[in-house]
Short mmCIF file of C-alpha atoms in Angstrom, two decimals:
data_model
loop_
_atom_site.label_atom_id
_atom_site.label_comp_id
_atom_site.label_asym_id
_atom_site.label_seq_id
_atom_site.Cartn_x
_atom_site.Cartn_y
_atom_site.Cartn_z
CA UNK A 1425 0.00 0.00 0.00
CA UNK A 1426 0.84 3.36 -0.39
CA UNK A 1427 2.35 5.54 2.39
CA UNK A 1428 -0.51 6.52 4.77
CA UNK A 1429 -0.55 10.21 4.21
CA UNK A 1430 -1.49 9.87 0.73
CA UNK A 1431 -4.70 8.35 1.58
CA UNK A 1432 -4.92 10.33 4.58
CA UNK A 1433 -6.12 13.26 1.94
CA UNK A 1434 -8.60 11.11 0.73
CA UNK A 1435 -12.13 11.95 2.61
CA UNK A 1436 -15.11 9.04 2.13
CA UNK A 1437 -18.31 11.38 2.41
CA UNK A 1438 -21.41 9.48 2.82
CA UNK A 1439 -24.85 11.30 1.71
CA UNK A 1440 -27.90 10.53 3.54
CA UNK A 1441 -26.85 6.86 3.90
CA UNK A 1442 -29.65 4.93 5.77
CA UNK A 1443 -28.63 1.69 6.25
CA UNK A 1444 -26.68 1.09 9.39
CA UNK A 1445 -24.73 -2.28 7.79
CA UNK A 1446 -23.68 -0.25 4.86
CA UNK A 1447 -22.25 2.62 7.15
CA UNK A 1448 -20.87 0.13 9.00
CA UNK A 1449 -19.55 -1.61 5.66
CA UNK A 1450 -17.97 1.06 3.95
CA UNK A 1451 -16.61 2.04 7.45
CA UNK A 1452 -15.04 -1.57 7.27
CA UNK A 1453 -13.71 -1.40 3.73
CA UNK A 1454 -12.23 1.77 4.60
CA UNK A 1455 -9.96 -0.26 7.25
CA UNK A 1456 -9.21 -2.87 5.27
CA UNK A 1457 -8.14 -0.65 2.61
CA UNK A 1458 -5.80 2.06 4.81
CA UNK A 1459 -8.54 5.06 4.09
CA UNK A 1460 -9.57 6.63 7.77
CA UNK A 1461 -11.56 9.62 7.42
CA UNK A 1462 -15.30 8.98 6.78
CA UNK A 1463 -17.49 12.09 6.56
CA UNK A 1464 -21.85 11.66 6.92
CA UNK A 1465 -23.76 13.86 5.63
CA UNK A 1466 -27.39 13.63 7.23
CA UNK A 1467 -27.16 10.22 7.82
CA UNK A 1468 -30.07 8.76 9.97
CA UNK A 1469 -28.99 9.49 13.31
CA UNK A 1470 -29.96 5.78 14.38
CA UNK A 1471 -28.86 4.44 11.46
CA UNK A 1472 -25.04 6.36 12.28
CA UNK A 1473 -25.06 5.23 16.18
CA UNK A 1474 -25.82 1.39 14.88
CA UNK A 1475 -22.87 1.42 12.41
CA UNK A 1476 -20.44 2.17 15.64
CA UNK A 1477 -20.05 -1.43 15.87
CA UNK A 1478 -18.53 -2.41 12.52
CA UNK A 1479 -15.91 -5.28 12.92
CA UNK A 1480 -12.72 -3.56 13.14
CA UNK A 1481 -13.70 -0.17 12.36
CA UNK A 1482 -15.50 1.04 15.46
CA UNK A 1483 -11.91 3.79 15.66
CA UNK A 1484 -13.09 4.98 12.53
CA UNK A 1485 -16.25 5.38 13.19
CA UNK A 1486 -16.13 7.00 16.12
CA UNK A 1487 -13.75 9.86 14.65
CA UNK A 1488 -16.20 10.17 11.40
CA UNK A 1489 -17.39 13.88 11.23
CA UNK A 1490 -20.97 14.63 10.56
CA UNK A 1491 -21.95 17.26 8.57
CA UNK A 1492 -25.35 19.14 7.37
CA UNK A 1493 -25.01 19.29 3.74
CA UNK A 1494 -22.02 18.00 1.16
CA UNK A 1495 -21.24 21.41 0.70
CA UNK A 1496 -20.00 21.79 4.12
CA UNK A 1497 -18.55 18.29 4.10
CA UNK A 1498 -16.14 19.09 0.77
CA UNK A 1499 -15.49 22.37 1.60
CA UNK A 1500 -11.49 21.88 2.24
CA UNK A 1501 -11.06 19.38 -0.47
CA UNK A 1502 -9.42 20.82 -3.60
CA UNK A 1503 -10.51 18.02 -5.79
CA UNK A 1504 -14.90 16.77 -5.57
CA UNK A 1505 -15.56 13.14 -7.04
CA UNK A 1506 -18.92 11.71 -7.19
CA UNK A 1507 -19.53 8.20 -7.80
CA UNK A 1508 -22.67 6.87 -9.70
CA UNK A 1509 -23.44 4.17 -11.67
CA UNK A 1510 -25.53 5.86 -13.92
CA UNK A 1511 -24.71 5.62 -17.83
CA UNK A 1512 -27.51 6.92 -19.49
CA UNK A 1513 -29.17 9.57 -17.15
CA UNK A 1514 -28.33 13.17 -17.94
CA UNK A 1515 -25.70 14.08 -16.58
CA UNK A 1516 -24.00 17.80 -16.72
CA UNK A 1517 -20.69 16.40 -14.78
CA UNK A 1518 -17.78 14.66 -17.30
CA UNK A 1519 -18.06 10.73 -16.68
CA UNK A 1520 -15.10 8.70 -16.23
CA UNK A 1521 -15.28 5.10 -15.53
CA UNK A 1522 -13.23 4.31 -12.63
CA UNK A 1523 -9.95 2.95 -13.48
CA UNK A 1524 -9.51 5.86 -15.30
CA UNK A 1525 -10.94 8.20 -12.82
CA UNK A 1526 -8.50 6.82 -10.22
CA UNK A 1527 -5.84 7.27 -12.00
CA UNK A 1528 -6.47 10.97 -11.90
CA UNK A 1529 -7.33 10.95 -8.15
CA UNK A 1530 -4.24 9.15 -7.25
CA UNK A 1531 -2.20 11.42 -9.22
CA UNK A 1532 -3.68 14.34 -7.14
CA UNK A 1533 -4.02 12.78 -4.06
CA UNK A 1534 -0.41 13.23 -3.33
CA UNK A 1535 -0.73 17.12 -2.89
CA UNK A 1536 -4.27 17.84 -2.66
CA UNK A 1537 -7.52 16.74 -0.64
CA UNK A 1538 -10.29 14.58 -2.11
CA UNK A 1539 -14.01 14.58 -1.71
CA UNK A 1540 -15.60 10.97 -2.89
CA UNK A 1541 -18.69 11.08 -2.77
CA UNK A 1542 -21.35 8.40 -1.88
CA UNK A 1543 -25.32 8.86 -2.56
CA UNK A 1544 -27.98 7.15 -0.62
CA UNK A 1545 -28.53 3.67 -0.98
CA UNK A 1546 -31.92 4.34 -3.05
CA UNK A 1547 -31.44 7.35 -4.81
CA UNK A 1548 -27.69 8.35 -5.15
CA UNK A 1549 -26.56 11.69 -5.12
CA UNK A 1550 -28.96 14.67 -5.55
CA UNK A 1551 -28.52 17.38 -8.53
CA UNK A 1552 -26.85 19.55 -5.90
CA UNK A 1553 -25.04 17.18 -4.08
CA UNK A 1554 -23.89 16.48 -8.05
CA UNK A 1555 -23.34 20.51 -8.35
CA UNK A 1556 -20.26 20.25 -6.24
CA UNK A 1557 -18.56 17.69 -7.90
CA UNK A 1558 -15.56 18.23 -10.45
CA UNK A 1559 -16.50 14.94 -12.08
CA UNK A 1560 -18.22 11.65 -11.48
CA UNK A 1561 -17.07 8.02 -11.51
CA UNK A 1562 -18.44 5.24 -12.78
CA UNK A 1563 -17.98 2.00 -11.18
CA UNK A 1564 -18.58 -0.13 -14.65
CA UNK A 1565 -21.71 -2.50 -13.63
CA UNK A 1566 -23.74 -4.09 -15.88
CA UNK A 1567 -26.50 -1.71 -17.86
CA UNK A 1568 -29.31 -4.33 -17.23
CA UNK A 1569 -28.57 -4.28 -12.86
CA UNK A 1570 -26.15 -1.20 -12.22
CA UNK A 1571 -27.49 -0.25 -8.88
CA UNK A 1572 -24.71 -1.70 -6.31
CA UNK A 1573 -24.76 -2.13 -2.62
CA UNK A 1574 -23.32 1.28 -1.27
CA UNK A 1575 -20.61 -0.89 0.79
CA UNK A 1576 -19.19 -2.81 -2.12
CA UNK A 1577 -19.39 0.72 -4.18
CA UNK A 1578 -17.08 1.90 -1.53
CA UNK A 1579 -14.93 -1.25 -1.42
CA UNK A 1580 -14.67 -1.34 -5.07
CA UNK A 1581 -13.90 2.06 -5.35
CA UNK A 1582 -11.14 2.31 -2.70
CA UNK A 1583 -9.62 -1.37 -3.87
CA UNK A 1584 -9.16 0.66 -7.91
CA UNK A 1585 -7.37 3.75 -5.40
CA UNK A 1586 -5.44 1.07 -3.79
CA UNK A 1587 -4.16 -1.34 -6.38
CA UNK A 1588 -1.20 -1.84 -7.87
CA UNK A 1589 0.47 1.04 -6.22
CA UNK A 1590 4.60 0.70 -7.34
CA UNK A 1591 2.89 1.69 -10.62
CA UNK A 1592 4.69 4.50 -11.12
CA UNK A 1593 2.89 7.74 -11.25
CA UNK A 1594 3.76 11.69 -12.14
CA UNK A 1595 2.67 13.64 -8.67
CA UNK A 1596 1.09 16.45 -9.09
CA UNK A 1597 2.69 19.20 -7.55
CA UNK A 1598 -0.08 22.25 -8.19
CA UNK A 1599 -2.57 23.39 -5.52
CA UNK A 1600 -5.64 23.43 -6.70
CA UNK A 1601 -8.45 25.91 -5.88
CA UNK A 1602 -10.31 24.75 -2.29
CA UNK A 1603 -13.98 23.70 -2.18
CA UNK A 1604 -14.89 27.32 -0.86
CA UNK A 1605 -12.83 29.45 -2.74
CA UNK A 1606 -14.53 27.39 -5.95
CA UNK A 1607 -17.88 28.13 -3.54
CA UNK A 1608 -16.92 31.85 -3.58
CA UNK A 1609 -15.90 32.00 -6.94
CA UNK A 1610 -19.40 30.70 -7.83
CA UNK A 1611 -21.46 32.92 -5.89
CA UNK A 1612 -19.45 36.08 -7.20
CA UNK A 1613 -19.81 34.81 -10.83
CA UNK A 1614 -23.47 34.15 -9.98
CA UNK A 1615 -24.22 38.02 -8.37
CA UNK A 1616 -21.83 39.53 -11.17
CA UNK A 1617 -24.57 37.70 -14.07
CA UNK A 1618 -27.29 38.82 -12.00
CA UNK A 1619 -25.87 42.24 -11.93
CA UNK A 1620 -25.47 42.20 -16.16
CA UNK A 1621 -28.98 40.97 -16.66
CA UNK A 1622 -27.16 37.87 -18.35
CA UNK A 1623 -29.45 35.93 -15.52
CA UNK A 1624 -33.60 36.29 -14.94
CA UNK A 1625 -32.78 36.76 -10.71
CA UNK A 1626 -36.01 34.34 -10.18
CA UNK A 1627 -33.68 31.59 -12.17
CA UNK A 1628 -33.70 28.63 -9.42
CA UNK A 1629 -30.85 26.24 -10.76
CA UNK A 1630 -28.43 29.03 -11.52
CA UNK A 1631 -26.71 28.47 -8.49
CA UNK A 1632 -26.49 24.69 -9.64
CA UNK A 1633 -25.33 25.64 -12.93
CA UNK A 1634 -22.61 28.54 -12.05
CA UNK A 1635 -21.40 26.02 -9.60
CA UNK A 1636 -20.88 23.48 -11.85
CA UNK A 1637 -19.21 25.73 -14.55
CA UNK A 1638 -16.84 26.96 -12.38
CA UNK A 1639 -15.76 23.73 -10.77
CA UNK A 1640 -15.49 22.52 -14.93
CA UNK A 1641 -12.50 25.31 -14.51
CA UNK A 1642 -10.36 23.08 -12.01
CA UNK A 1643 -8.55 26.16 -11.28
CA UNK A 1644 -5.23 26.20 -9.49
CA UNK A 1645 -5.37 28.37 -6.16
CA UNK A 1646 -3.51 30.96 -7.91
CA UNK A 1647 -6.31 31.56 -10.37
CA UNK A 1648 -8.85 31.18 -8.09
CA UNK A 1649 -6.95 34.24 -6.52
CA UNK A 1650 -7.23 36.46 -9.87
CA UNK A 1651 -10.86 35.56 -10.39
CA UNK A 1652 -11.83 36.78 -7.41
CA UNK A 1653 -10.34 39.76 -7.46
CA UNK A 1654 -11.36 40.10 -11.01
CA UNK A 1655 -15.21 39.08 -10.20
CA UNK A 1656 -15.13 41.37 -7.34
CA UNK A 1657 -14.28 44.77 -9.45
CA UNK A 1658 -16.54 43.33 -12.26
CA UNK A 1659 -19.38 43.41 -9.73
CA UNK A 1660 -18.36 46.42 -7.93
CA UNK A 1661 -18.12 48.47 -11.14
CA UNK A 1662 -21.89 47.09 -12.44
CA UNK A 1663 -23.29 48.09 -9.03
CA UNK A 1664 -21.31 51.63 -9.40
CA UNK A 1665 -23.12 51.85 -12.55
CA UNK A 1666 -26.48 50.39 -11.47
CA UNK A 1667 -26.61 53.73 -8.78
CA UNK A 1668 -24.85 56.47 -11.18
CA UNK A 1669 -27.89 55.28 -13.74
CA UNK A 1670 -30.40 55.66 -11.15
CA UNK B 1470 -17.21 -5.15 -20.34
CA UNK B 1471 -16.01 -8.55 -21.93
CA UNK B 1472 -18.07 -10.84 -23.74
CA UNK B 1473 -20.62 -12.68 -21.91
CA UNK B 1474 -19.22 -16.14 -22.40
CA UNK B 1475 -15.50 -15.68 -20.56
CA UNK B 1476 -17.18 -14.95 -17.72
CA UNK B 1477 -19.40 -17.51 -17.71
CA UNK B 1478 -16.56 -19.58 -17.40
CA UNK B 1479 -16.31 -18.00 -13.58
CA UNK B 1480 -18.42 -20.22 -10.82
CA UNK B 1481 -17.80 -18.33 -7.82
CA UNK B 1482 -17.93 -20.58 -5.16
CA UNK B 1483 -19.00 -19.61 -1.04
CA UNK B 1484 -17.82 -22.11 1.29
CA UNK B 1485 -19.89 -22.50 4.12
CA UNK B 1486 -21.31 -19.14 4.42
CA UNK B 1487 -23.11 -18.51 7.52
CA UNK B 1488 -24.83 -14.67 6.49
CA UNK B 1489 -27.35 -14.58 4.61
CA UNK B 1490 -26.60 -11.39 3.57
CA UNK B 1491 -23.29 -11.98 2.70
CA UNK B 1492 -24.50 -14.63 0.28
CA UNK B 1493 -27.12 -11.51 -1.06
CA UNK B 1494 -24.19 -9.20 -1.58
CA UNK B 1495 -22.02 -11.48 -3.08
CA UNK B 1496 -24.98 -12.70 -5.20
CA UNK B 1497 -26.11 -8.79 -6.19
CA UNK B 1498 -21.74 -8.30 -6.99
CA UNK B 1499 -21.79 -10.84 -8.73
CA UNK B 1500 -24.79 -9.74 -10.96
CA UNK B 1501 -23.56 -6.12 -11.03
CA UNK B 1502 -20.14 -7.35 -12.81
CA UNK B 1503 -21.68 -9.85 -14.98
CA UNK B 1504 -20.61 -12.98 -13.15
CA UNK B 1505 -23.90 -15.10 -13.37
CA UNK B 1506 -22.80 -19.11 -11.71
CA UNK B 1507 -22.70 -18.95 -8.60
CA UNK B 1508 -22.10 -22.35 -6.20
CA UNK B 1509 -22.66 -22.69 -2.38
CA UNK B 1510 -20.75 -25.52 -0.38
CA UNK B 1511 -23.21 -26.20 3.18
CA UNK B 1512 -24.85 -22.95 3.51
CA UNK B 1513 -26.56 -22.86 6.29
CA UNK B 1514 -29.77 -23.58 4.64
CA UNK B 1515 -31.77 -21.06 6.28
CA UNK B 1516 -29.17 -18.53 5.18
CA UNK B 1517 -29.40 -19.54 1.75
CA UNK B 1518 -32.86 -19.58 1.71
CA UNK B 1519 -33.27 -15.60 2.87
CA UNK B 1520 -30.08 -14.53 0.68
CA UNK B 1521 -32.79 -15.37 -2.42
CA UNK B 1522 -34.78 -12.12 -1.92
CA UNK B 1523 -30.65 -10.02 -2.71
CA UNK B 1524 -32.02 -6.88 -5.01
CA UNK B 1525 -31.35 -7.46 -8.31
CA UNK B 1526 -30.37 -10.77 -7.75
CA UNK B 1527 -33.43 -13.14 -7.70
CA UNK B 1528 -32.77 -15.15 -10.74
CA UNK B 1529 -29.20 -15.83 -10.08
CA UNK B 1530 -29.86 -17.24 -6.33
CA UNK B 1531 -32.44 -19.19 -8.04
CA UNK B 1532 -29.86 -20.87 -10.22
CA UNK B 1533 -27.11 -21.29 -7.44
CA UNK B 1534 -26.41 -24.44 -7.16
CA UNK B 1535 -25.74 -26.47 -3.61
CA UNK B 1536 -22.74 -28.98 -2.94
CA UNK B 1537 -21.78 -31.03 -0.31
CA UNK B 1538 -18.20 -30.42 -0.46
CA UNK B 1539 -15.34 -27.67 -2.19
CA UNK B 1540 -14.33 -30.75 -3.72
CA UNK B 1541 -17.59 -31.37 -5.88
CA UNK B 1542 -18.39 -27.75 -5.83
CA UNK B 1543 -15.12 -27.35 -9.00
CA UNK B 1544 -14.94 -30.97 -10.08
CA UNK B 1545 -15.77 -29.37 -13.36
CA UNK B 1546 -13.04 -26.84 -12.84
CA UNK B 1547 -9.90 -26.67 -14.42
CA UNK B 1548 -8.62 -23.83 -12.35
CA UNK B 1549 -9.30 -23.25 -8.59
CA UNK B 1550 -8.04 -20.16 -7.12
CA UNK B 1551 -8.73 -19.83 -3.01
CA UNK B 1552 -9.13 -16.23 -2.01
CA UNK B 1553 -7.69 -15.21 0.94
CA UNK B 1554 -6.45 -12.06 2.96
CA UNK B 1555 -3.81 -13.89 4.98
CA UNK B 1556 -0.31 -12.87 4.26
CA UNK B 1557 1.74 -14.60 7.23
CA UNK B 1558 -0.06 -17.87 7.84
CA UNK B 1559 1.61 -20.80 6.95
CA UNK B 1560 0.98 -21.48 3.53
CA UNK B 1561 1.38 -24.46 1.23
CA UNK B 1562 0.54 -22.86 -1.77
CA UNK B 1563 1.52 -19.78 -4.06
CA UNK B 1564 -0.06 -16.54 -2.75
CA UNK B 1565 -0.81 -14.05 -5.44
CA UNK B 1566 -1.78 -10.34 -5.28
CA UNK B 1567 -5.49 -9.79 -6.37
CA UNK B 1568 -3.92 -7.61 -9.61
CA UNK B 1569 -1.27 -10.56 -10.35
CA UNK B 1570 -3.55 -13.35 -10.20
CA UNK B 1571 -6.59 -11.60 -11.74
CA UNK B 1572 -4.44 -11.40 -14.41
CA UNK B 1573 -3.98 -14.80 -14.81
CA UNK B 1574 -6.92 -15.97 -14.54
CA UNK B 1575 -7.90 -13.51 -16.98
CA UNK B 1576 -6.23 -15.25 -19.53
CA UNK B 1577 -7.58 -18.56 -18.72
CA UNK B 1578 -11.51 -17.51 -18.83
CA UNK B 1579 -11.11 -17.61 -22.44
CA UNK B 1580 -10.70 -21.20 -22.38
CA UNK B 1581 -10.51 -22.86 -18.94
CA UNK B 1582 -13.69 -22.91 -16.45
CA UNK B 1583 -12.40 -21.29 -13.29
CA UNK B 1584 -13.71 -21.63 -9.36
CA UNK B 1585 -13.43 -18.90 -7.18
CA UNK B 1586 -13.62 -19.99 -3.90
CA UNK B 1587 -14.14 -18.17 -0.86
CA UNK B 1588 -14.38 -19.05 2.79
CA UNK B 1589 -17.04 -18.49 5.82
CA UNK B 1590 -17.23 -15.36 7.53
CA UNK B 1591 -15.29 -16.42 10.54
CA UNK B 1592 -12.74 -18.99 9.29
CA UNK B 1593 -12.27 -18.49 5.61
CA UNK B 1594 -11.33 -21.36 3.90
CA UNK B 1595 -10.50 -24.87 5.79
CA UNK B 1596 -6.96 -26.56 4.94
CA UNK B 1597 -9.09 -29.16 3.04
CA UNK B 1598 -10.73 -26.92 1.12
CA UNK B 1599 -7.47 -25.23 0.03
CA UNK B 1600 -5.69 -28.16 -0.79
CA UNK B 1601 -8.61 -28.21 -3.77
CA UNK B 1602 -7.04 -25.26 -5.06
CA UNK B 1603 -3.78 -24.53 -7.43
CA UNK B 1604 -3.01 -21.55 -6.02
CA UNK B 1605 -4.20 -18.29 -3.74
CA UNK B 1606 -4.87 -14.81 -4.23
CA UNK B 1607 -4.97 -12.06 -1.30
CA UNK B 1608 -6.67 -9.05 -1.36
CA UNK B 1609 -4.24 -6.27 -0.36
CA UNK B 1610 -5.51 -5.33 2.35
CA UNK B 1611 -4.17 -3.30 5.56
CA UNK B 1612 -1.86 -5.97 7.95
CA UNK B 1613 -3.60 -4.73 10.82
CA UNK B 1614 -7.11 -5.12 9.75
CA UNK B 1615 -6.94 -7.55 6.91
CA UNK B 1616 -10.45 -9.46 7.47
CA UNK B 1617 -12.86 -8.39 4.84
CA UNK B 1618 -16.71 -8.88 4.85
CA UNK B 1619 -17.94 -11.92 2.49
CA UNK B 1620 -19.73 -9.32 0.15
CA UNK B 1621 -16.68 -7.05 -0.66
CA UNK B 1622 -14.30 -9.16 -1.06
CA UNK B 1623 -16.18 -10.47 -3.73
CA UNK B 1624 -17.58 -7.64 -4.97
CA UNK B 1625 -13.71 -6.59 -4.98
CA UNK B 1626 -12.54 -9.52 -7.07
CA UNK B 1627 -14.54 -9.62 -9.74
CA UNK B 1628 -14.17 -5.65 -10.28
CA UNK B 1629 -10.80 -6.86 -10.50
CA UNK B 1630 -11.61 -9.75 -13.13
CA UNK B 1631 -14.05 -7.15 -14.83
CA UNK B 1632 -11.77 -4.21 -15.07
CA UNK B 1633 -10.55 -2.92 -18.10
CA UNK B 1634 -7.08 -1.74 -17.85
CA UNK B 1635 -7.11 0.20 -21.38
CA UNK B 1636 -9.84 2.35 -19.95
CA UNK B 1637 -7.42 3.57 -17.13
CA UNK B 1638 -4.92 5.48 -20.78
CA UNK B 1639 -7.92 6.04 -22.62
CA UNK B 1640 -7.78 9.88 -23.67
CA UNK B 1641 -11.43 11.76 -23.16
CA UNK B 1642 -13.56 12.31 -25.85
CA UNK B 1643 -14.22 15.96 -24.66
CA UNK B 1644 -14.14 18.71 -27.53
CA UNK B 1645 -12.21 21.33 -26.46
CA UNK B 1646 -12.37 24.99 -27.24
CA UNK B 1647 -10.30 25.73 -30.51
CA UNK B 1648 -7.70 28.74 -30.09
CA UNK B 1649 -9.73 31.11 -31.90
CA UNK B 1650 -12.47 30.96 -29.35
CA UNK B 1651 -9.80 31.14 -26.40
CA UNK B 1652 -8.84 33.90 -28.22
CA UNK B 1653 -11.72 35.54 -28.32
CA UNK B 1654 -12.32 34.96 -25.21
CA UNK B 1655 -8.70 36.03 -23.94
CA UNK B 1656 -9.66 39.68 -25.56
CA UNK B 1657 -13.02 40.00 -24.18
CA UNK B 1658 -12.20 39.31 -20.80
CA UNK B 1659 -9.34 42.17 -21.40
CA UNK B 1660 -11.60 44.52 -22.16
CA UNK B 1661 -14.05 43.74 -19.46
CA UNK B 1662 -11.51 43.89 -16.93
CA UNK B 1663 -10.57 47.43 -18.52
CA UNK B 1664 -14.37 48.65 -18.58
CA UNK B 1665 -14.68 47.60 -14.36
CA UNK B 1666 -11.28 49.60 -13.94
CA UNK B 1667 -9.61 46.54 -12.75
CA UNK B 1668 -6.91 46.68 -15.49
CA UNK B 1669 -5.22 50.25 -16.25
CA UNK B 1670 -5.77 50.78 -19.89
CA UNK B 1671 -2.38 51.28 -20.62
CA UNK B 1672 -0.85 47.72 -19.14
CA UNK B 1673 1.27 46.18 -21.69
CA UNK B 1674 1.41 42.91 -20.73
CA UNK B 1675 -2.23 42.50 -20.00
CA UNK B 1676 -3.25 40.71 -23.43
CA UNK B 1677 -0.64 37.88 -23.00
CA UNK B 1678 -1.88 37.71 -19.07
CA UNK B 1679 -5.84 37.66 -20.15
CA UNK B 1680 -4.22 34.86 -22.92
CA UNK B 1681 -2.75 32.72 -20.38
CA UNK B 1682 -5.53 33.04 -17.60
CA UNK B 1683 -8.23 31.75 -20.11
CA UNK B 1684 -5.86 28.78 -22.19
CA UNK B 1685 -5.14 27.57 -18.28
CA UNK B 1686 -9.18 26.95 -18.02
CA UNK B 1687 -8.78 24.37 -20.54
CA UNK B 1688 -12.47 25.08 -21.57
CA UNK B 1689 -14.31 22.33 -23.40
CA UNK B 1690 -16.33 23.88 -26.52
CA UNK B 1691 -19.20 23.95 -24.93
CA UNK B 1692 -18.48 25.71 -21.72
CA UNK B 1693 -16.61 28.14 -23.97
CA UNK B 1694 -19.86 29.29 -25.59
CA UNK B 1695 -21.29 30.26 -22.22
CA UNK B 1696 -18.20 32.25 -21.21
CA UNK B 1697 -18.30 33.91 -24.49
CA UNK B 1698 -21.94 34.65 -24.30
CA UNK B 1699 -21.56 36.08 -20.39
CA UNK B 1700 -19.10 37.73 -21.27
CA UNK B 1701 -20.39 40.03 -23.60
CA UNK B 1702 -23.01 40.83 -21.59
CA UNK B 1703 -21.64 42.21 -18.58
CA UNK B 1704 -19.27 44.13 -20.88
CA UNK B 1705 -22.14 45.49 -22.58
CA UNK B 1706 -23.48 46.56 -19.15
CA UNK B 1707 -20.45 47.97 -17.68
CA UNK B 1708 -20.45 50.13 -20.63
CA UNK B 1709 -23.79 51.20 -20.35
CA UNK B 1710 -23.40 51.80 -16.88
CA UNK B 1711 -20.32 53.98 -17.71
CA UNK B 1712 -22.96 56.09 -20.47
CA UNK B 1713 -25.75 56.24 -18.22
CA UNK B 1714 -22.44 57.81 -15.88
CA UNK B 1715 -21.76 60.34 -18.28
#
């Protein structure tokens, strides 16, 4: 395996997840695999207490973090990955199927923190749990029964981040833009389009949408730096105008 | 995924499994990846008999078939592979990485019917069942917690078997902005920034900055068509702003 503090920047986040045994099996495969930080979002409070007593991962479990949305749960990882096994649903995110999705991961993972993200075992991950994603993965299941059990998706996932290590791999040495400077960056962009009348202010998934476009970016910190300051004159200077007009 | 028929040459084989959700999950894996013969050596019955209602599953539990013994379960076998997570017990046979021996067996599947065999819950596989195989393969898993649950190993195996390691180079099929949008781009962005007051007019090296800000974004064609269109309307506003000024 890998040296620890590789993985170490690797952050399971688990969305609404009901089931106590899968909790408690992703937990597990987490162990087994040399991952240790699990993040919940929402889970089912029961359903989180129960999953304490996973064989050999009740450590891990007890140090998971809970949050109240994914938003808050990716917010200090650099790089957002959310899994799926959808193929044909509409997505607005690239898809990459796994292998080649970890080999992207592991390439960042080396200077960078990473969000994977887990949906609920029924319905996945929501459109705006999907709006702060980078990308998604696709674990490749069959078209006629894709839907996996959330704790193998987690096993199989983590096994492809995992495998084969000595393979040698280029690190990746940039610093890539946080989740809330991309959060900030989005918000900005989305006030600044409001501002131009490029957006109708009533339009419900622009927030979605900006947040996806700018995540599409991948910016390095430094950019994120000069779009900021960029967006925030923009805006400044359309406001200005919006009162000298007035 | 590959044709149908090399993986029908698979019969994944649980030895005296005890859960009968383990033999669900390892039933549903199996269905996910495309693995469809499945073989059960002394379930408990009961188990068995509950693991038939796995989601997804149904028809494959319904063709499982039951043996007495590891021995009958691969009589038909030509090569028996023992999974196992062990790495110091005392071991009389060749113990292969998942990724060495997957590929092995890969290359037998096209011809050769292959068991997979995997041990209860609690004990794995027996020395008698193991002396039924040629060889083992261990999951890499963590030293200090190497037990894996029933499901995920196999679940973890067969992604293995399934995998396709030309998807992990493939290049994207993403079209990406051509340079005369970038450019484009590049120069309305410069004068934006010049119409909010960000830039000072008379900056020489602001073109080539604007140039290398926007070719960094790596915009697909798409996305580029949205930039281009916001663009030119919050310049069109911060001009109009600056008339309304005057």
């Amino acid at each position: 395996l890998p040296a620890g503090n590789e993985f170490d920047r690797v952050f399971v986040v688990l969305v609404a997840a009901r089931n106590p045994l899968n909790i408690g099996a992703a937990a597990r495969a987490m162990s087994n695999l040399g991952f240790a930080h699990l993040r919940v979002v929402n889970p089912y409070s029961v359903a989180f207490r129960e999953a304490r007593s996973a064989v050999g991962a009740a450590a891990l479990l007890r140090e998971a973090q809970e949050y109240r949305s994914a938003a808050e749960a990716v917010a200090d990882c650099t790089l957002v990955v959310g899994t799926t096994v959808a193929e044909h649903r509409e997505l607005q995110h690239p898809l990459r199927r796994l292998e080649y999705g970890a080999r992207i991961i592991r390439r960042q993972m080396k200077s960078n923190r990473i969000g994977l993200l887990f949906g609920s075992e029924k319905r996945g991950l929501s459109n705006e749990d999907l709006s702060h994603c980078h990308w998604l993965m696709r674990i490749p299941t069959r078209e006629e029964h894709g839907s996996m059990n959330l704790g193998q998706a987690v096993a199989v996932c983590l096994y492809e981040l995992a495998r084969d290590s000595r393979v040698a791999v280029q690190p990746e040495k940039v610093i890539r833009a946080t989740g809330a400077e991309v959060e900030r960056i989005s918000m900005l962009l989305l006030e600044t389009l409001r501002a131009s009348g490029y957006l109708n202010p009533r339009a419900v998934t622009a927030a979605d949408k900006a947040r996806r476009l700018v995540r599409r970016l991948d910016l390095t910190k430094r950019d994120a730096d000069v779009w900021l300051g960029m967006l925030r004159k923009i805006l400044w200077k359309l406001r200005a105008g919006d009162d000298s007009a007035n």
